[in-house]
């Protein structure tokens, strides 16, 4: 696994503002370096090497992340002073919680978890979720609560990278785990939702970062968000792949 | 490694209050099950099997935990309406931040980190700390901010178990890593500080939990705190023992 130690870059206050293209390039450089498409757990998944129990552990733990997404977007809504911004951002809450015409992403994720063989009630209660999953995901809430609105918006920008990963994942899940095929609606929906959301957020950051320092803070927020995703897969790998030690109280594969 | 899956117990509202001895026994049962004295990283440490680089990773990451302890105790101070309570709790902030007569626990931890060969400035800046360490430790701040004062106090009760672990650790560190011997002041001080603090906190919880449900919430807070400590060692083990994959940007042993 290639990983690169990188210090948070900080620009001198007088540094010139990045252009839209430079800012976009800075975001993509973060993704190349630390988005979780490179994580060994995903590599195993895409090589067809995960067991059903390991996919259950993934679906169960990732549910906790899915379940807080509309909460973190509601926090961002609550901090947005502008009705136009809130109307645009509101779409995200609808995408995940659903409305009269759509069941929403959380319900779709439960269908995926059920396709792995998990019980929906266990998933909804996040029973057996790794503490490390909760800690990482709760940090996402800390970020959108405690940093500037600009950084909160920027932390969503892993959506710049998700469509490519999801396209690959759906292909590999169908190929190697065909018994999961009727649980993939979540990903189909995200394929068109995420790029729209990312475009809005990139433009928002560019329009609202008035100094280079603010632009760098936005890039750092994306870096921190990538770490949140990465840490979730580290915890899954440690508990369920190698050495395979779930902490006290967590989901155990042999229980299934 | 023996771990036991345990559901959070919940008592019916009408359940009788636990006596002081029963409450203390409930706390100790949590410790037996999930305090980090059983964690494989500590077992390796106590068998003399950690390298200097692994001990550096431990000292660096654990510093982040040490550095937020007086912050979490200041949050608890800020929530305590009673001057008598605050006078008692204030001791903890002094123990870690120091005063005219004592350098305090944070400085002592830096001396330990220096004894491993780390640079004090890197440690103070928490440069290279694992994101998973930050997430787990920040959850401790979430708990003392967001739960009841009773639960915030109860989350400190890992101090019930620490003296025994520290006694063993100091003996094993002197035996297997004699080059660390002049960095152990932190532990010597904790040996008498922690039991005093734990006695106060147990009595506070017993005196202030008015229902069995409140007592169970206090026990759950201790369980969650144990998970915070455990997750820090899981992350260290994953990054620096097996499989040995530090995430992007984290401290790397070969850099030393």
Short mmCIF file of C-alpha atoms in Angstrom, two decimals:
data_model
loop_
_atom_site.label_atom_id
_atom_site.label_comp_id
_atom_site.label_asym_id
_atom_site.label_seq_id
_atom_site.Cartn_x
_atom_site.Cartn_y
_atom_site.Cartn_z
CA UNK A 1 0.00 0.00 0.00
CA UNK A 2 1.50 3.30 -1.04
CA UNK A 3 0.91 6.05 1.47
CA UNK A 4 2.62 9.39 1.59
CA UNK A 5 3.30 11.33 4.75
CA UNK A 6 2.08 14.83 4.12
CA UNK A 7 2.06 17.84 6.37
CA UNK A 8 -0.88 20.20 6.28
CA UNK A 9 0.21 22.93 3.91
CA UNK A 10 -0.22 26.46 5.07
CA UNK A 11 -0.03 29.46 2.83
CA UNK A 12 1.36 32.78 3.92
CA UNK A 13 -1.50 35.28 4.38
CA UNK A 14 -0.33 37.25 1.36
CA UNK A 15 -0.33 34.26 -1.00
CA UNK A 16 -2.47 34.84 -4.08
CA UNK A 17 -5.92 33.30 -4.30
CA UNK A 18 -6.11 30.05 -6.23
CA UNK A 19 -8.16 30.19 -9.42
CA UNK A 20 -11.18 27.89 -9.71
CA UNK A 21 -9.07 25.43 -11.68
CA UNK A 22 -6.20 25.55 -9.18
CA UNK A 23 -8.59 25.06 -6.29
CA UNK A 24 -10.19 22.12 -8.03
CA UNK A 25 -6.73 20.67 -8.67
CA UNK A 26 -5.84 21.06 -4.99
CA UNK A 27 -8.96 19.11 -4.03
CA UNK A 28 -8.15 16.37 -6.53
CA UNK A 29 -4.59 16.12 -5.23
CA UNK A 30 -6.00 15.42 -1.76
CA UNK A 31 -8.22 12.72 -3.23
CA UNK A 32 -5.36 11.03 -5.06
CA UNK A 33 -3.38 10.92 -1.86
CA UNK A 34 -5.89 9.89 0.74
CA UNK A 35 -9.39 9.13 -0.54
CA UNK A 36 -10.37 5.60 0.47
CA UNK A 37 -10.40 4.19 -3.09
CA UNK A 38 -6.82 3.12 -2.31
CA UNK A 39 -7.63 1.42 0.97
CA UNK A 40 -6.73 -2.30 1.22
CA UNK A 41 -10.24 -3.17 2.40
CA UNK A 42 -11.68 -1.78 -0.82
CA UNK A 43 -8.98 -3.49 -2.87
CA UNK A 44 -9.98 -6.84 -1.34
CA UNK A 45 -13.63 -6.05 -2.04
CA UNK A 46 -12.91 -5.27 -5.65
CA UNK A 47 -10.85 -8.44 -6.08
CA UNK A 48 -13.76 -10.53 -4.86
CA UNK A 49 -11.83 -11.61 -1.74
CA UNK A 50 -14.22 -10.58 1.01
CA UNK A 51 -16.39 -13.17 2.73
CA UNK A 52 -20.09 -12.68 3.33
CA UNK A 53 -19.33 -11.99 7.01
CA UNK A 54 -16.81 -9.31 6.08
CA UNK A 55 -19.35 -7.67 3.76
CA UNK A 56 -21.89 -7.79 6.59
CA UNK A 57 -19.43 -6.03 8.89
CA UNK A 58 -18.87 -3.41 6.18
CA UNK A 59 -22.59 -2.86 5.55
CA UNK A 60 -23.38 -2.68 9.27
CA UNK A 61 -20.62 -0.22 10.10
CA UNK A 62 -21.10 1.91 7.03
CA UNK A 63 -24.77 2.20 7.94
CA UNK A 64 -23.77 4.32 10.92
CA UNK A 65 -22.06 6.71 8.52
CA UNK A 66 -25.09 6.76 6.19
CA UNK A 67 -27.42 7.40 9.11
CA UNK A 68 -25.65 10.59 10.18
CA UNK A 69 -25.32 12.14 6.72
CA UNK A 70 -28.70 13.91 6.80
CA UNK A 71 -27.94 14.97 10.38
CA UNK A 72 -24.68 16.57 9.31
CA UNK A 73 -26.47 18.18 6.35
CA UNK A 74 -29.15 19.49 8.69
CA UNK A 75 -26.43 21.05 10.83
CA UNK A 76 -25.06 22.73 7.70
CA UNK A 77 -28.61 23.86 6.79
CA UNK A 78 -28.97 25.35 10.27
CA UNK A 79 -25.78 27.37 9.76
CA UNK A 80 -26.56 28.68 6.28
CA UNK A 81 -27.89 32.25 6.54
CA UNK A 82 -28.98 32.40 2.89
CA UNK A 83 -32.33 30.92 1.69
CA UNK A 84 -30.84 30.21 -1.74
CA UNK A 85 -28.00 28.22 -0.17
CA UNK A 86 -30.43 26.36 2.09
CA UNK A 87 -32.76 25.49 -0.82
CA UNK A 88 -29.80 23.99 -2.69
CA UNK A 89 -28.39 22.13 0.31
CA UNK A 90 -31.82 20.81 1.37
CA UNK A 91 -31.71 18.42 -1.58
CA UNK A 92 -29.11 16.37 0.30
CA UNK A 93 -31.39 15.77 3.25
CA UNK A 94 -34.16 14.69 0.87
CA UNK A 95 -31.78 12.42 -1.04
CA UNK A 96 -30.98 10.50 2.14
CA UNK A 97 -34.24 10.68 4.09
CA UNK A 98 -36.56 10.30 1.08
CA UNK A 99 -39.87 11.93 0.19
CA UNK A 100 -43.18 10.98 -1.42
CA UNK A 101 -41.44 9.91 -4.62
CA UNK A 102 -38.25 8.28 -3.32
CA UNK A 103 -37.38 5.98 -0.46
CA UNK A 104 -34.06 7.77 0.18
CA UNK A 105 -30.49 6.65 0.68
CA UNK A 106 -30.78 5.39 4.27
CA UNK A 107 -33.52 2.94 3.35
CA UNK A 108 -31.56 1.87 0.28
CA UNK A 109 -28.54 1.16 2.45
CA UNK A 110 -30.67 -1.02 4.70
CA UNK A 111 -31.71 -2.98 1.62
CA UNK A 112 -28.05 -3.50 0.82
CA UNK A 113 -27.38 -4.66 4.39
CA UNK A 114 -30.32 -7.06 4.14
CA UNK A 115 -28.90 -8.42 0.88
CA UNK A 116 -25.74 -9.34 2.85
CA UNK A 117 -27.99 -11.33 5.21
CA UNK A 118 -28.18 -8.89 8.10
CA UNK A 119 -31.36 -8.23 10.02
CA UNK A 120 -32.77 -4.76 9.29
CA UNK A 121 -33.57 -4.09 12.95
CA UNK A 122 -29.98 -4.78 14.00
CA UNK A 123 -28.72 -2.44 11.32
CA UNK A 124 -31.18 0.36 12.17
CA UNK A 125 -30.11 0.13 15.82
CA UNK A 126 -26.41 0.06 14.79
CA UNK A 127 -26.07 -2.92 17.16
CA UNK A 128 -22.51 -4.23 17.11
CA UNK A 129 -21.07 -1.25 15.22
CA UNK A 130 -17.38 -0.76 15.98
CA UNK A 131 -16.70 2.04 18.47
CA UNK A 132 -13.98 3.27 16.10
CA UNK A 133 -16.65 3.71 13.40
CA UNK A 134 -18.73 5.85 15.73
CA UNK A 135 -15.74 7.94 16.77
CA UNK A 136 -14.70 8.63 13.17
CA UNK A 137 -18.23 9.41 12.02
CA UNK A 138 -18.96 11.61 15.05
CA UNK A 139 -15.87 13.62 14.13
CA UNK A 140 -17.65 14.52 10.90
CA UNK A 141 -20.40 16.07 13.05
CA UNK A 142 -17.75 17.89 15.12
CA UNK A 143 -16.30 19.38 11.94
CA UNK A 144 -19.58 20.69 10.56
CA UNK A 145 -20.57 22.05 13.98
CA UNK A 146 -17.32 23.65 15.05
CA UNK A 147 -15.52 24.90 11.95
CA UNK A 148 -16.59 27.66 9.58
CA UNK A 149 -19.50 27.08 7.20
CA UNK A 150 -16.97 27.19 4.36
CA UNK A 151 -15.01 24.28 5.87
CA UNK A 152 -18.23 22.41 6.63
CA UNK A 153 -19.22 22.66 2.97
CA UNK A 154 -15.71 21.72 1.80
CA UNK A 155 -15.74 18.59 3.96
CA UNK A 156 -18.47 17.20 1.67
CA UNK A 157 -16.14 17.27 -1.31
CA UNK A 158 -15.21 13.60 -1.20
CA UNK A 159 -18.21 13.54 -3.55
CA UNK A 160 -15.79 14.75 -6.20
CA UNK A 161 -14.24 11.29 -6.14
CA UNK A 162 -17.14 9.01 -5.32
CA UNK A 163 -18.70 8.47 -8.76
CA UNK A 164 -15.57 6.77 -10.11
CA UNK A 165 -15.28 4.53 -7.04
CA UNK A 166 -18.98 3.65 -7.10
CA UNK A 167 -18.88 2.76 -10.80
CA UNK A 168 -16.03 0.35 -10.15
CA UNK A 169 -17.62 -1.02 -7.00
CA UNK A 170 -20.99 -1.76 -8.61
CA UNK A 171 -19.26 -3.62 -11.43
CA UNK A 172 -17.15 -5.68 -9.01
CA UNK A 173 -19.99 -6.38 -6.58
CA UNK A 174 -22.12 -7.72 -9.45
CA UNK A 175 -19.20 -9.81 -10.71
CA UNK A 176 -17.97 -11.33 -7.45
CA UNK A 177 -20.96 -11.19 -5.12
CA UNK A 178 -23.99 -11.72 -7.40
CA UNK A 179 -26.17 -12.47 -4.35
CA UNK A 180 -25.83 -8.75 -3.52
CA UNK A 181 -27.19 -7.60 -6.89
CA UNK A 182 -30.68 -6.68 -5.70
CA UNK A 183 -29.22 -4.45 -2.96
CA UNK A 184 -27.37 -1.96 -5.13
CA UNK A 185 -30.02 0.77 -5.55
CA UNK A 186 -28.13 3.01 -3.13
CA UNK A 187 -25.15 3.22 -5.44
CA UNK A 188 -27.23 3.73 -8.60
CA UNK A 189 -28.82 6.80 -7.03
CA UNK A 190 -25.53 8.21 -5.75
CA UNK A 191 -24.05 8.03 -9.24
CA UNK A 192 -26.07 11.03 -10.37
CA UNK A 193 -26.67 12.73 -6.98
CA UNK A 194 -23.04 13.07 -5.89
CA UNK A 195 -21.60 14.86 -8.93
CA UNK A 196 -24.36 17.52 -8.83
CA UNK A 197 -23.72 18.08 -5.14
CA UNK A 198 -19.95 18.27 -5.62
CA UNK A 199 -20.25 20.85 -8.40
CA UNK A 200 -22.39 23.09 -6.19
CA UNK A 201 -19.98 22.73 -3.25
CA UNK A 202 -16.83 23.46 -5.27
CA UNK A 203 -18.41 26.61 -6.65
CA UNK A 204 -19.59 27.61 -3.19
CA UNK A 205 -16.10 27.26 -1.74
CA UNK A 206 -14.55 29.18 -4.61
CA UNK A 207 -17.09 32.01 -4.36
CA UNK A 208 -16.92 32.32 -0.59
CA UNK A 209 -13.24 31.82 0.27
CA UNK A 210 -11.99 35.38 0.27
CA UNK A 211 -8.35 34.67 1.13
CA UNK A 212 -5.80 32.03 0.33
CA UNK A 213 -5.81 31.03 4.00
CA UNK A 214 -9.54 30.30 3.76
CA UNK A 215 -8.93 28.26 0.62
CA UNK A 216 -6.27 26.25 2.46
CA UNK A 217 -8.64 25.68 5.37
CA UNK A 218 -11.16 24.29 2.88
CA UNK A 219 -8.53 21.93 1.45
CA UNK A 220 -7.61 20.84 4.98
CA UNK A 221 -11.28 20.11 5.75
CA UNK A 222 -11.36 17.78 2.75
CA UNK A 223 -8.14 16.12 3.93
CA UNK A 224 -9.69 15.58 7.37
CA UNK A 225 -12.84 14.16 5.80
CA UNK A 226 -10.74 11.69 3.80
CA UNK A 227 -9.11 10.63 7.08
CA UNK A 228 -12.58 9.98 8.52
CA UNK A 229 -13.42 7.63 5.65
CA UNK A 230 -10.01 5.96 5.76
CA UNK A 231 -10.16 5.34 9.52
CA UNK A 232 -13.48 3.53 9.12
CA UNK A 233 -11.87 1.03 6.74
CA UNK A 234 -8.79 0.66 8.95
CA UNK A 235 -11.09 -0.31 11.81
CA UNK A 236 -12.98 -2.82 9.63
CA UNK A 237 -9.75 -4.33 8.38
CA UNK A 238 -8.31 -4.67 11.89
CA UNK A 239 -11.48 -6.20 13.34
CA UNK A 240 -12.52 -8.46 10.46
CA UNK A 241 -9.56 -9.14 8.14
CA UNK A 242 -6.19 -8.95 9.84
CA UNK A 243 -5.45 -9.61 12.67
CA UNK A 244 -9.23 -9.95 12.93
CA UNK A 245 -9.85 -8.69 16.46
CA UNK A 246 -13.20 -6.99 16.96
CA UNK A 247 -13.24 -5.02 20.21
CA UNK A 248 -15.40 -6.06 23.18
CA UNK A 249 -19.10 -5.87 22.32
CA UNK A 250 -18.73 -5.51 18.55
CA UNK A 251 -20.31 -7.61 15.78
CA UNK A 252 -18.55 -10.95 15.45
CA UNK A 253 -18.62 -12.82 12.18
CA UNK A 254 -19.00 -16.25 13.79
CA UNK A 255 -22.21 -15.08 15.44
CA UNK A 256 -23.95 -15.08 12.07
CA UNK B 1 -7.62 -12.49 23.10
CA UNK B 2 -10.82 -13.09 25.02
CA UNK B 3 -13.50 -10.57 24.27
CA UNK B 4 -17.14 -10.80 25.16
CA UNK B 5 -19.96 -9.33 23.14
CA UNK B 6 -22.12 -7.41 25.54
CA UNK B 7 -25.24 -5.39 24.94
CA UNK B 8 -25.76 -2.21 26.89
CA UNK B 9 -27.90 -3.30 29.81
CA UNK B 10 -30.98 -1.28 30.49
CA UNK B 11 -32.94 -1.49 33.68
CA UNK B 12 -36.68 -1.06 33.86
CA UNK B 13 -37.52 2.34 35.37
CA UNK B 14 -38.89 0.65 38.49
CA UNK B 15 -35.74 -1.40 39.16
CA UNK B 16 -34.33 -0.82 42.64
CA UNK B 17 -31.34 1.44 43.10
CA UNK B 18 -28.00 -0.33 43.36
CA UNK B 19 -26.25 -0.01 46.70
CA UNK B 20 -22.82 1.63 46.78
CA UNK B 21 -21.22 -1.82 46.79
CA UNK B 22 -23.38 -3.05 43.90
CA UNK B 23 -22.63 0.07 41.89
CA UNK B 24 -18.91 -0.33 42.51
CA UNK B 25 -19.20 -3.99 41.44
CA UNK B 26 -20.98 -2.95 38.24
CA UNK B 27 -18.12 -0.55 37.44
CA UNK B 28 -15.53 -3.24 38.12
CA UNK B 29 -17.39 -5.71 35.90
CA UNK B 30 -17.08 -3.22 33.03
CA UNK B 31 -13.36 -2.92 33.71
CA UNK B 32 -12.82 -6.66 33.71
CA UNK B 33 -14.56 -6.92 30.37
CA UNK B 34 -13.21 -4.00 28.42
CA UNK B 35 -10.55 -1.91 30.16
CA UNK B 36 -7.43 -1.81 28.01
CA UNK B 37 -5.25 -3.83 30.40
CA UNK B 38 -6.28 -6.81 28.26
CA UNK B 39 -5.39 -5.20 24.95
CA UNK B 40 -2.79 -7.08 22.83
CA UNK B 41 -0.72 -3.90 22.41
CA UNK B 42 -0.30 -3.68 26.18
CA UNK B 43 0.41 -7.41 26.39
CA UNK B 44 3.25 -6.98 23.88
CA UNK B 45 4.54 -4.02 25.85
CA UNK B 46 4.56 -5.97 29.09
CA UNK B 47 6.33 -8.91 27.46
CA UNK B 48 9.11 -6.60 26.27
CA UNK B 49 8.23 -7.20 22.63
CA UNK B 50 7.73 -3.64 21.41
CA UNK B 51 10.45 -1.90 19.41
CA UNK B 52 11.64 1.61 20.16
CA UNK B 53 9.69 2.84 17.11
CA UNK B 54 6.50 1.21 18.39
CA UNK B 55 7.00 2.81 21.80
CA UNK B 56 7.52 6.14 20.06
CA UNK B 57 4.23 5.70 18.20
CA UNK B 58 2.54 4.89 21.50
CA UNK B 59 4.03 7.88 23.34
CA UNK B 60 3.22 10.26 20.47
CA UNK B 61 -0.38 9.14 20.08
CA UNK B 62 -1.08 8.87 23.77
CA UNK B 63 0.18 12.43 24.16
CA UNK B 64 -2.89 13.62 22.29
CA UNK B 65 -5.02 11.90 24.91
CA UNK B 66 -2.98 13.40 27.76
CA UNK B 67 -3.21 16.85 26.22
CA UNK B 68 -7.00 16.92 26.23
CA UNK B 69 -7.49 15.58 29.77
CA UNK B 70 -7.37 19.01 31.45
CA UNK B 71 -9.63 20.33 28.66
CA UNK B 72 -12.22 17.66 29.37
CA UNK B 73 -11.88 18.33 33.10
CA UNK B 74 -12.34 22.06 32.45
CA UNK B 75 -15.55 21.26 30.56
CA UNK B 76 -16.73 19.27 33.58
CA UNK B 77 -15.72 22.18 35.85
CA UNK B 78 -17.76 24.52 33.64
CA UNK B 79 -20.82 22.31 34.08
CA UNK B 80 -20.59 21.83 37.85
CA UNK B 81 -22.98 24.22 39.58
CA UNK B 82 -21.58 23.56 43.06
CA UNK B 83 -18.43 25.32 44.37
CA UNK B 84 -17.60 22.32 46.56
CA UNK B 85 -17.72 20.01 43.54
CA UNK B 86 -15.63 22.43 41.48
CA UNK B 87 -13.01 22.79 44.22
CA UNK B 88 -12.62 19.00 44.31
CA UNK B 89 -12.58 18.56 40.53
CA UNK B 90 -10.14 21.44 40.00
CA UNK B 91 -7.37 19.25 41.41
CA UNK B 92 -7.44 17.26 38.19
CA UNK B 93 -6.66 20.28 36.04
CA UNK B 94 -3.78 21.16 38.38
CA UNK B 95 -2.49 17.57 38.31
CA UNK B 96 -2.16 17.71 34.53
CA UNK B 97 -1.29 21.36 33.87
CA UNK B 98 0.95 21.81 36.92
CA UNK B 99 1.43 24.70 39.34
CA UNK B 100 4.24 26.44 41.22
CA UNK B 101 5.19 23.20 42.99
CA UNK B 102 4.66 20.59 40.24
CA UNK B 103 5.38 20.40 36.54
CA UNK B 104 2.12 18.51 35.86
CA UNK B 105 1.23 15.39 33.93
CA UNK B 106 1.41 16.82 30.41
CA UNK B 107 5.01 17.89 30.87
CA UNK B 108 5.83 14.54 32.46
CA UNK B 109 4.37 12.76 29.44
CA UNK B 110 6.57 14.83 27.15
CA UNK B 111 9.58 13.69 29.20
CA UNK B 112 8.47 10.10 28.60
CA UNK B 113 8.13 10.77 24.87
CA UNK B 114 11.61 12.33 24.84
CA UNK B 115 12.97 9.24 26.60
CA UNK B 116 11.68 7.19 23.64
CA UNK B 117 13.76 9.45 21.39
CA UNK B 118 11.01 11.70 20.06
CA UNK B 119 11.45 15.42 19.61
CA UNK B 120 9.43 17.41 22.18
CA UNK B 121 8.23 19.93 19.58
CA UNK B 122 6.79 17.19 17.36
CA UNK B 123 4.99 15.71 20.35
CA UNK B 124 3.61 19.04 21.54
CA UNK B 125 2.25 19.71 18.03
CA UNK B 126 0.84 16.14 17.83
CA UNK B 127 2.49 15.94 14.41
CA UNK B 128 1.90 12.53 12.86
CA UNK B 129 -0.73 11.48 15.38
CA UNK B 130 -3.11 8.89 13.93
CA UNK B 131 -6.47 10.36 12.87
CA UNK B 132 -8.12 7.43 14.67
CA UNK B 133 -6.47 8.60 17.91
CA UNK B 134 -7.91 12.08 17.46
CA UNK B 135 -11.37 10.72 16.68
CA UNK B 136 -11.44 8.48 19.75
CA UNK B 137 -10.08 11.16 22.06
CA UNK B 138 -12.41 13.84 20.68
CA UNK B 139 -15.30 11.53 21.47
CA UNK B 140 -14.30 11.85 25.12
CA UNK B 141 -14.88 15.60 24.76
CA UNK B 142 -18.23 14.92 23.08
CA UNK B 143 -19.29 12.78 26.03
CA UNK B 144 -18.43 15.32 28.71
CA UNK B 145 -20.05 18.12 26.68
CA UNK B 146 -23.22 16.40 25.58
CA UNK B 147 -24.26 13.92 28.25
CA UNK B 148 -25.40 14.66 31.79
CA UNK B 149 -22.86 15.83 34.37
CA UNK B 150 -23.38 12.51 36.12
CA UNK B 151 -22.30 10.60 33.01
CA UNK B 152 -19.40 13.00 32.43
CA UNK B 153 -18.14 12.27 35.95
CA UNK B 154 -18.69 8.52 35.52
CA UNK B 155 -16.67 8.48 32.31
CA UNK B 156 -13.58 9.28 34.41
CA UNK B 157 -13.91 6.03 36.33
CA UNK B 158 -11.33 4.11 34.34
CA UNK B 159 -9.19 5.53 37.14
CA UNK B 160 -10.62 2.74 39.27
CA UNK B 161 -8.49 0.34 37.23
CA UNK B 162 -5.43 2.37 36.34
CA UNK B 163 -3.27 1.96 39.46
CA UNK B 164 -2.98 -1.80 38.97
CA UNK B 165 -2.11 -1.40 35.29
CA UNK B 166 0.42 1.36 35.98
CA UNK B 167 2.13 -0.66 38.69
CA UNK B 168 2.59 -3.54 36.27
CA UNK B 169 3.61 -1.23 33.43
CA UNK B 170 6.30 0.60 35.40
CA UNK B 171 7.80 -2.73 36.49
CA UNK B 172 7.82 -4.06 32.93
CA UNK B 173 9.10 -0.85 31.36
CA UNK B 174 12.04 -0.81 33.81
CA UNK B 175 12.73 -4.47 33.12
CA UNK B 176 12.50 -4.54 29.32
CA UNK B 177 13.18 -0.97 28.24
CA UNK B 178 15.70 0.38 30.79
CA UNK B 179 16.51 3.31 28.49
CA UNK B 180 13.00 4.61 29.34
CA UNK B 181 13.64 4.61 33.10
CA UNK B 182 14.20 8.35 33.48
CA UNK B 183 10.88 9.10 31.74
CA UNK B 184 8.53 7.39 34.16
CA UNK B 185 7.63 10.30 36.48
CA UNK B 186 4.19 10.54 34.90
CA UNK B 187 3.24 7.09 36.11
CA UNK B 188 4.69 7.58 39.59
CA UNK B 189 2.45 10.62 40.08
CA UNK B 190 -0.65 8.91 38.70
CA UNK B 191 -0.24 6.07 41.17
CA UNK B 192 -1.45 8.23 44.02
CA UNK B 193 -3.53 10.79 42.06
CA UNK B 194 -5.85 8.36 40.27
CA UNK B 195 -7.19 6.39 43.26
CA UNK B 196 -8.11 9.61 45.12
CA UNK B 197 -9.92 10.90 42.06
CA UNK B 198 -11.74 7.62 41.50
CA UNK B 199 -12.98 7.47 45.10
CA UNK B 200 -14.43 10.97 44.79
CA UNK B 201 -16.10 10.16 41.46
CA UNK B 202 -17.65 6.87 42.62
CA UNK B 203 -19.14 8.59 45.65
CA UNK B 204 -20.38 11.46 43.48
CA UNK B 205 -22.15 9.08 41.12
CA UNK B 206 -23.68 7.14 43.97
CA UNK B 207 -24.91 10.28 45.74
CA UNK B 208 -26.30 11.92 42.61
CA UNK B 209 -27.86 9.09 40.62
CA UNK B 210 -31.44 9.23 41.85
CA UNK B 211 -32.83 6.34 39.78
CA UNK B 212 -31.61 2.99 38.56
CA UNK B 213 -31.80 4.31 35.01
CA UNK B 214 -29.35 7.07 35.94
CA UNK B 215 -27.07 4.49 37.52
CA UNK B 216 -27.17 2.43 34.32
CA UNK B 217 -26.36 5.52 32.26
CA UNK B 218 -23.31 6.06 34.46
CA UNK B 219 -22.21 2.45 33.90
CA UNK B 220 -22.71 2.91 30.15
CA UNK B 221 -20.58 6.06 30.20
CA UNK B 222 -17.76 4.03 31.75
CA UNK B 223 -18.23 1.34 29.09
CA UNK B 224 -18.00 3.98 26.37
CA UNK B 225 -14.88 5.45 27.96
CA UNK B 226 -13.26 2.00 27.97
CA UNK B 227 -14.07 1.76 24.25
CA UNK B 228 -12.27 5.08 23.72
CA UNK B 229 -9.10 3.73 25.34
CA UNK B 230 -9.38 0.38 23.54
CA UNK B 231 -9.83 1.98 20.11
CA UNK B 232 -6.62 3.99 20.59
CA UNK B 233 -4.65 0.77 21.04
CA UNK B 234 -6.43 -0.94 18.13
CA UNK B 235 -5.32 1.93 15.92
CA UNK B 236 -1.73 1.72 17.18
CA UNK B 237 -1.64 -2.04 16.66
CA UNK B 238 -3.05 -1.78 13.13
CA UNK B 239 -0.66 1.00 12.11
CA UNK B 240 2.53 -0.14 13.84
CA UNK B 241 2.33 -3.86 14.67
CA UNK B 242 0.10 -5.85 12.36
CA UNK B 243 -0.50 -5.42 9.47
CA UNK B 244 1.50 -2.27 10.14
CA UNK B 245 -0.22 0.23 7.87
CA UNK B 246 -0.19 3.79 9.15
CA UNK B 247 -2.73 5.93 7.27
CA UNK B 248 -1.67 8.73 4.89
CA UNK B 249 0.17 11.47 6.73
CA UNK B 250 0.76 9.60 9.99
CA UNK B 251 4.04 9.00 11.86
CA UNK B 252 6.10 6.30 10.17
CA UNK B 253 8.59 4.30 12.15
CA UNK B 254 11.22 4.27 9.38
CA UNK B 255 11.27 8.07 9.38
CA UNK B 256 13.02 8.04 12.75
#
